[in-house]
Short mmCIF file of C-alpha atoms in Angstrom, two decimals:
data_model
loop_
_atom_site.label_atom_id
_atom_site.label_comp_id
_atom_site.label_asym_id
_atom_site.label_seq_id
_atom_site.Cartn_x
_atom_site.Cartn_y
_atom_site.Cartn_z
CA MET A 367 55.03 79.63 90.92
CA PHE A 368 57.11 76.75 89.51
CA LEU A 369 57.52 78.68 86.26
CA ARG A 370 58.69 81.81 88.08
CA ARG A 371 61.17 79.76 90.11
CA LYS A 372 62.53 78.13 86.97
CA GLN A 373 62.85 81.50 85.25
CA SER A 374 64.73 82.85 88.26
CA GLN A 375 67.10 79.88 88.22
CA ASN A 376 67.72 80.32 84.51
CA HIS A 377 68.44 84.02 85.03
CA HIS A 378 70.97 83.16 87.75
CA VAL A 379 72.70 80.65 85.45
CA ASP A 380 72.82 83.17 82.61
CA GLU A 381 74.20 85.87 84.90
CA SER A 382 76.90 83.53 86.23
CA ALA A 383 77.90 82.54 82.72
CA GLU A 384 78.06 86.19 81.69
CA LYS A 385 80.32 87.02 84.64
CA GLU A 386 82.65 84.13 83.86
CA GLU A 387 82.90 85.45 80.30
CA LYS A 388 83.85 88.84 81.75
CA VAL A 389 86.62 87.18 83.75
CA LYS A 390 87.95 85.62 80.53
CA GLU A 391 87.72 88.96 78.73
CA LEU A 392 89.67 90.69 81.49
CA ARG A 393 92.36 88.03 81.47
CA ASP A 394 92.73 88.32 77.71
CA ALA A 395 92.85 92.12 77.97
CA LEU A 396 95.67 91.95 80.52
CA GLY A 397 97.87 90.09 78.07
CA THR A 398 100.77 87.89 79.09
CA LEU A 399 101.58 88.01 82.79
CA THR A 400 104.64 86.55 84.45
CA GLY A 401 106.12 86.07 87.90
CA ARG A 402 104.30 87.58 90.83
CA SER A 403 101.79 89.38 88.63
CA LEU A 404 100.67 86.02 87.27
CA LYS A 405 100.39 84.57 90.76
CA TYR A 406 98.42 87.57 91.96
CA CYS A 407 95.91 87.54 89.08
CA THR A 408 93.87 84.46 89.92
CA ASP A 409 90.30 84.18 88.65
CA GLY A 410 89.12 85.15 92.14
CA CYS A 411 91.28 88.26 92.00
CA LEU A 412 89.88 89.24 88.61
CA ARG A 413 86.32 88.79 89.90
CA ARG A 414 87.00 91.16 92.79
CA TYR A 415 88.27 93.89 90.49
CA LEU A 416 85.33 93.39 88.14
CA GLU A 417 82.93 93.59 91.08
CA ALA A 418 84.59 96.80 92.24
CA ARG A 419 84.05 98.35 88.81
CA ASN A 420 80.53 97.01 88.21
CA TRP A 421 81.81 94.36 85.82
CA ASN A 422 83.17 96.90 83.34
CA VAL A 423 86.17 95.16 81.77
CA ASP A 424 88.00 98.31 80.67
CA LYS A 425 87.70 100.01 84.06
CA SER A 426 88.64 96.80 85.87
CA LYS A 427 91.71 96.39 83.64
CA LYS A 428 92.86 99.92 84.44
CA MET A 429 92.32 99.40 88.17
CA LEU A 430 94.15 96.07 88.21
CA GLU A 431 97.07 97.39 86.20
CA GLU A 432 97.44 100.23 88.68
CA THR A 433 97.55 97.67 91.50
CA LEU A 434 100.22 95.64 89.71
CA LYS A 435 102.32 98.81 89.35
CA TRP A 436 101.78 99.61 93.03
CA ARG A 437 102.73 96.11 94.15
CA ALA A 438 105.84 96.20 91.97
CA THR A 439 107.08 99.34 93.73
CA TYR A 440 105.63 99.02 97.26
CA LYS A 441 106.28 95.25 97.38
CA PRO A 442 103.85 94.47 100.23
CA GLU A 443 104.59 90.75 99.96
CA GLU A 444 108.23 91.40 100.88
CA THR A 445 107.53 93.17 104.17
CA ARG A 446 108.41 91.02 107.17
CA TRP A 447 107.17 91.31 110.73
CA SER A 448 110.59 92.32 112.01
CA GLU A 449 110.29 95.49 109.90
CA VAL A 450 106.96 96.58 111.38
CA ALA A 451 106.95 94.90 114.81
CA HIS A 452 107.74 98.17 116.58
CA GLU A 453 104.48 99.59 115.20
CA GLY A 454 102.57 96.70 116.73
CA GLU A 455 104.05 96.75 120.23
CA THR A 456 100.85 98.08 121.81
CA GLY A 457 98.48 95.92 119.76
CA LYS A 458 96.90 98.85 117.92
CA VAL A 459 96.12 96.41 115.09
CA SER A 460 96.00 92.64 115.57
CA LYS A 461 94.22 89.49 114.46
CA ALA A 462 91.32 88.26 116.55
CA ASN A 463 91.10 84.64 117.72
CA PHE A 464 87.44 84.48 116.60
CA HIS A 465 85.54 84.85 113.34
CA ASP A 466 82.23 86.41 112.34
CA ARG A 467 79.15 84.31 111.63
CA LEU A 468 80.24 83.69 108.03
CA GLY A 469 83.63 82.42 109.11
CA ARG A 470 85.49 85.55 108.03
CA PRO A 471 88.65 86.48 109.96
CA VAL A 472 88.56 89.62 112.08
CA LEU A 473 91.10 92.40 112.46
CA ILE A 474 90.91 94.34 115.72
CA MET A 475 91.98 97.97 115.71
CA ARG A 476 92.61 100.06 118.80
CA PRO A 477 93.30 103.67 117.79
CA GLY A 478 93.62 104.58 121.46
CA MET A 479 96.82 102.52 121.54
CA GLN A 480 98.59 104.50 118.83
CA ASN A 481 102.29 104.43 119.71
CA THR A 482 104.11 106.17 116.83
CA ASN A 483 103.72 109.28 114.72
CA SER A 484 105.12 107.80 111.51
CA PRO A 485 102.54 107.89 108.70
CA GLU A 486 104.56 105.49 106.55
CA GLY A 487 105.13 103.16 109.49
CA ASN A 488 101.43 103.05 110.34
CA ILE A 489 100.47 102.38 106.73
CA ARG A 490 103.06 99.65 106.14
CA HIS A 491 102.09 97.96 109.42
CA LEU A 492 98.43 97.88 108.40
CA VAL A 493 99.22 96.73 104.85
CA TYR A 494 101.34 93.94 106.31
CA LEU A 495 98.41 92.76 108.44
CA ILE A 496 95.98 92.98 105.52
CA GLU A 497 98.34 90.83 103.45
CA ASN A 498 98.59 88.46 106.39
CA GLY A 499 94.80 88.36 106.65
CA VAL A 500 94.59 87.38 102.98
CA LEU A 501 97.25 84.75 103.57
CA ASN A 502 95.11 83.14 106.27
CA LEU A 503 91.67 83.37 104.68
CA PRO A 504 89.72 80.14 105.21
CA GLU A 505 88.82 78.17 102.12
CA GLY A 506 85.90 79.77 100.32
CA GLN A 507 86.40 83.17 101.96
CA GLU A 508 87.45 86.32 100.15
CA GLN A 509 86.82 88.97 102.80
CA MET A 510 87.59 89.96 106.37
CA SER A 511 85.78 92.01 109.02
CA TRP A 512 87.21 94.84 111.11
CA LEU A 513 86.34 95.71 114.71
CA VAL A 514 87.52 99.11 115.93
CA ASP A 515 87.72 99.54 119.71
CA PHE A 516 87.81 103.21 120.73
CA THR A 517 88.83 102.63 124.34
CA GLY A 518 91.39 105.29 125.26
CA PHE A 519 90.88 107.23 122.05
CA THR A 520 91.84 110.91 122.05
CA LEU A 521 92.70 113.39 119.35
CA ASN A 522 96.33 112.98 120.39
CA THR A 523 96.27 109.25 119.56
CA ASN A 524 94.42 109.68 116.28
CA ILE A 525 96.15 109.46 112.92
CA SER A 526 96.02 112.47 110.61
CA VAL A 527 93.35 112.96 107.96
CA LYS A 528 96.08 112.63 105.30
CA THR A 529 97.22 109.27 106.67
CA ALA A 530 93.60 108.09 106.85
CA ARG A 531 93.12 109.19 103.25
CA ASP A 532 96.21 107.28 102.13
CA ILE A 533 95.01 104.14 103.94
CA ILE A 534 91.56 104.45 102.35
CA ASN A 535 93.09 104.85 98.90
CA ILE A 536 95.23 101.75 99.32
CA LEU A 537 92.33 99.70 100.66
CA GLN A 538 89.87 100.77 97.97
CA ASN A 539 92.26 100.76 95.01
CA HIS A 540 94.46 97.77 95.78
CA TYR A 541 92.37 95.48 98.00
CA PRO A 542 88.91 95.71 96.40
CA GLU A 543 86.19 93.54 97.89
CA ARG A 544 88.48 92.36 100.69
CA LEU A 545 86.60 94.30 103.37
CA ALA A 546 83.24 92.88 104.42
CA VAL A 547 82.29 95.31 107.20
CA VAL A 548 83.85 97.77 109.66
CA PHE A 549 82.33 98.16 113.12
CA LEU A 550 83.23 101.39 114.91
CA TYR A 551 82.50 100.29 118.47
CA ASN A 552 81.45 103.04 120.86
CA PRO A 553 83.28 105.93 119.17
CA PRO A 554 83.39 109.16 121.19
CA ARG A 555 81.83 112.37 119.91
CA ILE A 556 85.20 113.86 119.08
CA PHE A 557 85.61 111.14 116.46
CA GLN A 558 82.54 112.37 114.56
CA ALA A 559 84.30 115.42 113.10
CA PHE A 560 87.24 113.29 112.03
CA TYR A 561 84.96 110.78 110.32
CA LYS A 562 83.11 113.53 108.47
CA ALA A 563 86.45 114.63 107.05
CA VAL A 564 87.59 111.18 105.93
CA ARG A 565 84.17 110.01 104.72
CA TYR A 566 84.67 112.29 101.75
CA PHE A 567 87.36 109.86 100.53
CA LEU A 568 85.15 106.76 100.82
CA ASP A 569 83.33 105.54 97.76
CA PRO A 570 79.61 104.88 98.41
CA LYS A 571 80.03 101.11 98.46
CA THR A 572 82.77 101.25 101.08
CA ALA A 573 80.89 103.83 103.14
CA GLN A 574 77.94 101.43 103.41
CA LYS A 575 80.23 98.89 105.08
CA VAL A 576 81.03 101.26 107.96
CA LYS A 577 78.77 100.67 110.97
CA PHE A 578 78.64 102.82 114.09
CA VAL A 579 77.86 100.62 117.09
CA TYR A 580 76.91 101.81 120.59
CA PRO A 581 76.55 99.25 123.40
CA LYS A 582 73.49 100.96 124.92
CA ASN A 583 71.66 101.23 121.61
CA LYS A 584 69.24 98.35 120.96
CA ASP A 585 69.62 98.51 117.18
CA SER A 586 73.41 98.44 117.53
CA VAL A 587 73.24 95.37 119.74
CA GLU A 588 70.99 93.59 117.26
CA LEU A 589 73.33 94.52 114.41
CA MET A 590 76.26 92.94 116.22
CA LYS A 591 74.21 89.79 116.77
CA THR A 592 73.58 89.44 113.04
CA PHE A 593 77.32 89.42 112.33
CA PHE A 594 78.75 87.70 115.41
CA ASP A 595 77.90 84.81 117.71
CA ILE A 596 77.49 86.70 121.00
CA ASP A 597 78.66 83.67 122.99
CA ASN A 598 82.02 83.82 121.21
CA LEU A 599 82.31 87.60 120.98
CA PRO A 600 84.51 89.15 123.73
CA ASN A 601 82.68 91.24 126.31
CA GLU A 602 84.73 94.26 125.21
CA PHE A 603 82.50 94.26 122.14
CA GLY A 604 79.25 93.46 123.91
CA GLY A 605 79.59 89.68 123.75
CA LYS A 606 79.50 87.04 126.46
CA ALA A 607 82.96 85.53 126.00
CA THR A 608 85.11 86.21 129.05
CA ALA A 609 88.46 85.37 127.46
CA SER A 610 90.72 88.39 127.64
CA LEU A 611 91.58 90.32 124.50
CA LYS A 612 94.82 91.46 126.10
CA TYR A 613 97.47 91.72 123.44
CA ASP A 614 100.59 89.59 123.88
CA HIS A 615 103.25 91.09 121.63
CA GLU A 616 105.70 88.23 122.09
CA GLU A 617 103.16 85.55 121.17
CA PHE A 618 101.81 87.60 118.26
CA SER A 619 105.36 88.09 116.97
CA ARG A 620 105.91 84.33 117.01
CA MET A 621 102.76 83.79 114.93
CA MET A 622 103.78 86.46 112.45
CA ALA A 623 107.27 85.01 112.10
CA LEU A 624 105.77 81.65 111.14
CA ASP A 625 103.37 83.29 108.71
CA ASP A 626 106.31 85.11 107.13
CA VAL A 627 107.63 81.69 106.12
CA LYS A 628 104.34 80.92 104.36
CA THR A 629 104.49 84.26 102.59
CA ALA A 630 108.07 83.71 101.45
CA LYS A 631 107.27 80.22 100.17
CA PHE A 632 104.37 81.48 98.10
CA TRP A 633 106.01 84.57 96.60
CA GLY A 634 109.48 83.00 96.37
CA SER A 635 111.39 82.23 93.22
CA ASP A 636 110.17 78.65 92.89
CA ASP A 637 107.26 78.44 90.47
CA LYS A 638 105.70 75.24 91.72
CA PRO A 639 101.92 75.21 91.14
CA SER A 640 100.10 76.65 94.13
CA LEU A 641 97.32 74.71 95.80
CA LYS A 642 93.66 75.68 95.68
CA THR A 643 93.42 79.32 96.70
CA ASN A 644 90.86 81.70 98.16
CA GLY A 645 92.56 84.79 96.82
CA TYR A 646 96.17 84.33 95.90
CA PHE A 647 97.48 82.20 98.75
CA GLY A 648 97.11 78.46 99.15
CA PRO A 649 95.72 77.60 102.60
CA GLU A 650 97.40 74.19 102.51
CA ILE A 651 100.94 75.60 102.49
CA ALA A 652 102.29 74.86 105.94
CA PRO A 653 105.12 76.88 107.47
CA GLU A 654 108.39 75.11 108.18
CA PRO A 655 109.71 75.31 111.75
CA ILE A 656 112.21 78.09 112.19
CA PRO A 657 114.24 79.20 115.18
CA LEU A 658 112.75 82.26 116.85
CA ALA A 659 115.18 84.67 118.42
CA SER A 660 114.06 86.73 121.40
CA SER A 661 115.02 89.87 119.48
CA THR A 662 111.97 89.29 117.29
CA CYS A 663 109.73 90.48 120.12
#
């Protein structure tokens, strides 16, 4: 038994060393990077792209280069809350004040609170919040969890299949290995047809992260318990916490305005060395106080 354990440990060491060599190979293959591309391509970033492409350096290089082109044109790091705040007035996407059992931050989505019919606006709002989620990842964390609350959902409040496809493409192609799990909490039957249509665009690995959860289903309840501390999970999601999940747009806007300062400091023109990062943001960078006008809300 001791021999088998030692062999297993040696295999793990060899595998880790091999992966680190792949990271070096990918960095060399990318060539000289400057500016924001250099800041984006941390070792952790390279590992995520390698993981997404089964540690194939050539495929990872192609994927990462496509992301760098996308970021150069879309400029997600330059979006500020004031530009997307109108999309968030109803709280259709927001950050939770709790984490999952592994300490990962949680995004809460409420498709029943859809308030606009702008595909681009919906996408940029979500991308902004994904970037913000990365900004606030705890040390040692690379991923976040999503909870989707279908209260009030109708076909009239649902986004189009095309918009869903565009969101999936951005998530899979430009934020690989950022999503840990998606819980679709108590989705109505009318959602099933929509999901069948968009599931076609999910790669198998992403599809496995999507979990349908029904509060009256024992297996669903047990699944939620494996990912969340029920005592801290709001009762809207089957937990025991009584704190309200009611969305406060004014308070959320204040938080986002402060986080915008952190974002600007990191991606700004000064090239001071960043602190230890979990992705590409340093968690130690503290926002400076700024005056908050009421027009922000």
